[in-house]
Amino acid sequence: MKGKVIDANTLLPVGYVHFTLSHISQGTTSSIDGEFILPYVNSSDTIHVSCLGYTSQSIAVDSLSFTEINVIRLHKDVKKLQEVVVGRKGYENPAWEIIRLAMKNSPDHNFHGNKDFNYQSSIRTNVYITDTNERFLNQKLVKEAIRRMEEIDTLSINQDGMPNIPVYSSTSEQTVTYHASQRAEDREQSYYKEAFLGPEFENQFRQGLDNEKTTVNFYQQWLRFLAKDFSSPLNPTFKNYYDFELVTYEKVDGDWCYRIDFVPRRQNDMTFGGTLWVTDENKGFAVKKVKAEIGRASPINFIDSITVDQKLAAIDTSKIWFPYQQNIKMWVGGKLNKDWTKFLVDINTKNTFPSEDSLLHSQPTDTTIYAMLDTVKQMPAVKATAKVIDIGVTGYYRAGGFDFGPLTVLYAQNNVEGNRMQFGGLTNTQWNPNLIGGGYVAYGTNDQEWKWGVMGKYILNHENWTFLYARAQHSLQRLGAGITFPGQDPYLWISQAWGTFTNPYYLDEVNVIASSYVAEGIQLRGSFTYKDENYFTTELTDTLAFSQITTSELAGSIIFDFGKRYVSSRHLNRYIAANGKFPTITLSYKRGLPTLFDATDSYHKLELLMSHRFKIGALGRMDYVVSSGWTPSTVPFPLLFVHRGNNLKYIYNRTSYNLMDFGEFMSDRYVGLRMFHHFEGLFINRIPIVKKMNIKAFGIANLLWGGVSDANLAANVNPWDRDEASFKSLDPSKPYVEVGGGVENIFRMLKVMFLYRATYQEDASRKYGVMFAITPEF
């Protein structure tokens, strides 16, 4: 008979325990690890167990097992312990020591450690409409969709007996290589299949979910879900975030483990609740199994809860433990009202480590759910609903391989054009997965000027995002507002087409770009741009220092964006889906070539841009952008660095200095810093009413140092007032400063902020402002 003796309270092994049998005088003593063997035992025997400091026991043999390892729990004899135990005063939770040992040994067990390895991953993702009610199910469209699906197979049901209605499904198989030196994975996809019951932007939907499909690593101090950082139960400051309870000592898949429950100390913190199973000392206190949940009380928006169920095993004979099975479930949509219908995102992952004589073979894909989705997608009402959603998201009306729009600027009004009307469109990836093209024509009733633009983009290699881009246009622009161009973001175009134009000009432009990643996280880009800018007077600008500027510009840049992940749209634009651990850095050089295509100006420009988002422990997270530029050249002031302002009185723009007007300041050398700090409920989570509303505080600081050389001041003297320059510049000893703060997450998407312009107030149109931003975020 084999067994192990443990302390009934701490579940730690008890050594040197004495065992004697009732029918003979022979016995044994447990090892220092609490293990024992009794070689001669009859089923009618009684075992007497005794140990100094513990209550003695007598155990009938027929109540024990001859085939399994028996666990015997001893209870401390308090009276004896009072006389012999000497130690520190006070009580310590016995689970803390096990958590500390798991963290201490994490360099050996952490699969994102110092060893390269390969594995194969099979991921199945399904999205369902769930938690429905009878009223929803009785709607004509829903009833017909369910009828069509159940003609193929019976739908699964939830715990309330309501059907789970599938709306998306995908299956992928990948070969994954982990590079320890880069702390990064390369994924080579060998198989992919998907179906989506909704708007026709499956690619963005799939890529948007990719970040949530990654294998969760609880050895990390902070775990990212939906762009939020949650504290791991193995965080070195675990006592600040969790309460732990050592529940039992039990076997999990053949390994003896300590089962530890953990719960958040504060419900609104970025934390989990759940259970850890940690192996005993024989397996080095490795994490064997995890069940964790982000509950409804968490500060994450739109998500009712997220559950993670993960099992780990050692890779071959190494000490690395890797999740071979993982399930993530996210219930989405009921956060504002618990009675609302929700979506369930169900992601199942199986990881396999092939040996020399065995490889992972593709398993047959269950095509039932794909057939259901394809059948329902043909319903006219489903097609119409998907079309409306698609227009709202993209700003275009899709007709097969061509998108009409942007619909957001079919009409606009401003002081130069009066009533502006525009018509155009773009091809999409349905027409050609590697090539898009399009353009627009526009007309203003006041200036009676036709404007136009055309563009094209060709992707030579999707893997390293190698592309060629070209555009040409004759358009109306305004200094300091950024250039509008065909194919740009439809909703950004709105702010540039409406309002009052100061320093307006007609632009004739040709722009050609070539770009490619030459290594992981390193992108090279080159471009040539021809511009002919023709400035004219308005009621706001009745004098001009010059009327025409023509440039031929050659530019090159190198971009470092290690760890970033992107989503590509059907117009072959890329958007950030996940930030990496490192800052994104862009270094650019621009050369104005004199006399080429009748260029009027020669110049050199250098610019540096660095941006990053990072966690500062319990203090929240910081977003910052550092920018700087320098030109040694003497040029007309529109060719200096024109600092971007914001003429929208109540709308906050995160890329601008929001209390600065368009074109208010220009520099030939500058350094800028924009900071936005999210306190993540650090302060106002302590206020009960506000805590329940999940509103969070933030702070803003925008600073800008700049100046202009004497040569550029002399070259841009106002011809009507020789004592003044034609533009405003910053005093090098006095930075432009705007600071403020506010609250965010109002109704899960609204920011309200107060900004104050602390410097350069003399001629400012606004010294302070109350501004708003709608930014739906998880």
Tab-separated table of N, CA and C in Angstrom, residues 11 245 249 287 291 297 315 424 511 516 550 591 626 631 675:
chain	number	residue	atom	x	y	z
A	11	LEU	N	-2.078	21.666	3.348
A	11	LEU	CA	-1.947	20.679	2.266
A	11	LEU	C	-0.494	20.413	1.887
A	245	GLU	N	-7.454	31.274	-1.620
A	245	GLU	CA	-7.828	30.234	-0.668
A	245	GLU	C	-7.309	28.888	-1.177
A	249	TYR	N	-5.878	19.348	-2.109
A	249	TYR	CA	-4.709	18.748	-2.761
A	249	TYR	C	-5.233	17.544	-3.523
A	287	VAL	N	2.213	25.570	-13.229
A	287	VAL	CA	0.773	25.741	-13.439
A	287	VAL	C	0.284	24.611	-14.330
A	291	LYS	N	-8.744	27.920	-14.610
A	291	LYS	CA	-10.091	28.350	-14.967
A	291	LYS	C	-10.243	29.768	-14.445
A	297	ALA	N	-18.825	42.704	-13.509
A	297	ALA	CA	-18.473	43.921	-12.769
A	297	ALA	C	-17.162	44.534	-13.250
A	315	ILE	N	6.506	20.022	-22.192
A	315	ILE	CA	6.929	19.704	-23.550
A	315	ILE	C	8.046	18.672	-23.468
A	424	GLY	N	-18.222	59.835	-56.429
A	424	GLY	CA	-17.081	59.000	-56.771
A	424	GLY	C	-17.218	57.611	-56.208
A	511	ASN	N	1.372	61.955	-56.476
A	511	ASN	CA	2.089	61.299	-55.368
A	511	ASN	C	2.252	59.817	-55.679
A	516	SER	N	7.578	48.471	-48.110
A	516	SER	CA	7.680	47.037	-47.837
A	516	SER	C	8.353	46.820	-46.485
A	550	THR	N	5.581	75.722	-55.902
A	550	THR	CA	5.676	74.466	-56.652
A	550	THR	C	6.854	73.672	-56.106
A	591	ARG	N	13.478	65.631	-49.386
A	591	ARG	CA	14.364	66.502	-50.172
A	591	ARG	C	13.557	67.168	-51.271
A	626	VAL	N	5.629	61.492	-29.261
A	626	VAL	CA	6.743	62.442	-29.312
A	626	VAL	C	7.051	62.704	-30.779
A	631	THR	N	14.461	71.658	-40.320
A	631	THR	CA	14.876	71.953	-41.683
A	631	THR	C	15.917	73.062	-41.649
A	675	MET	N	0.395	63.789	-24.446
A	675	MET	CA	0.210	62.710	-23.479
A	675	MET	C	-1.263	62.610	-23.098
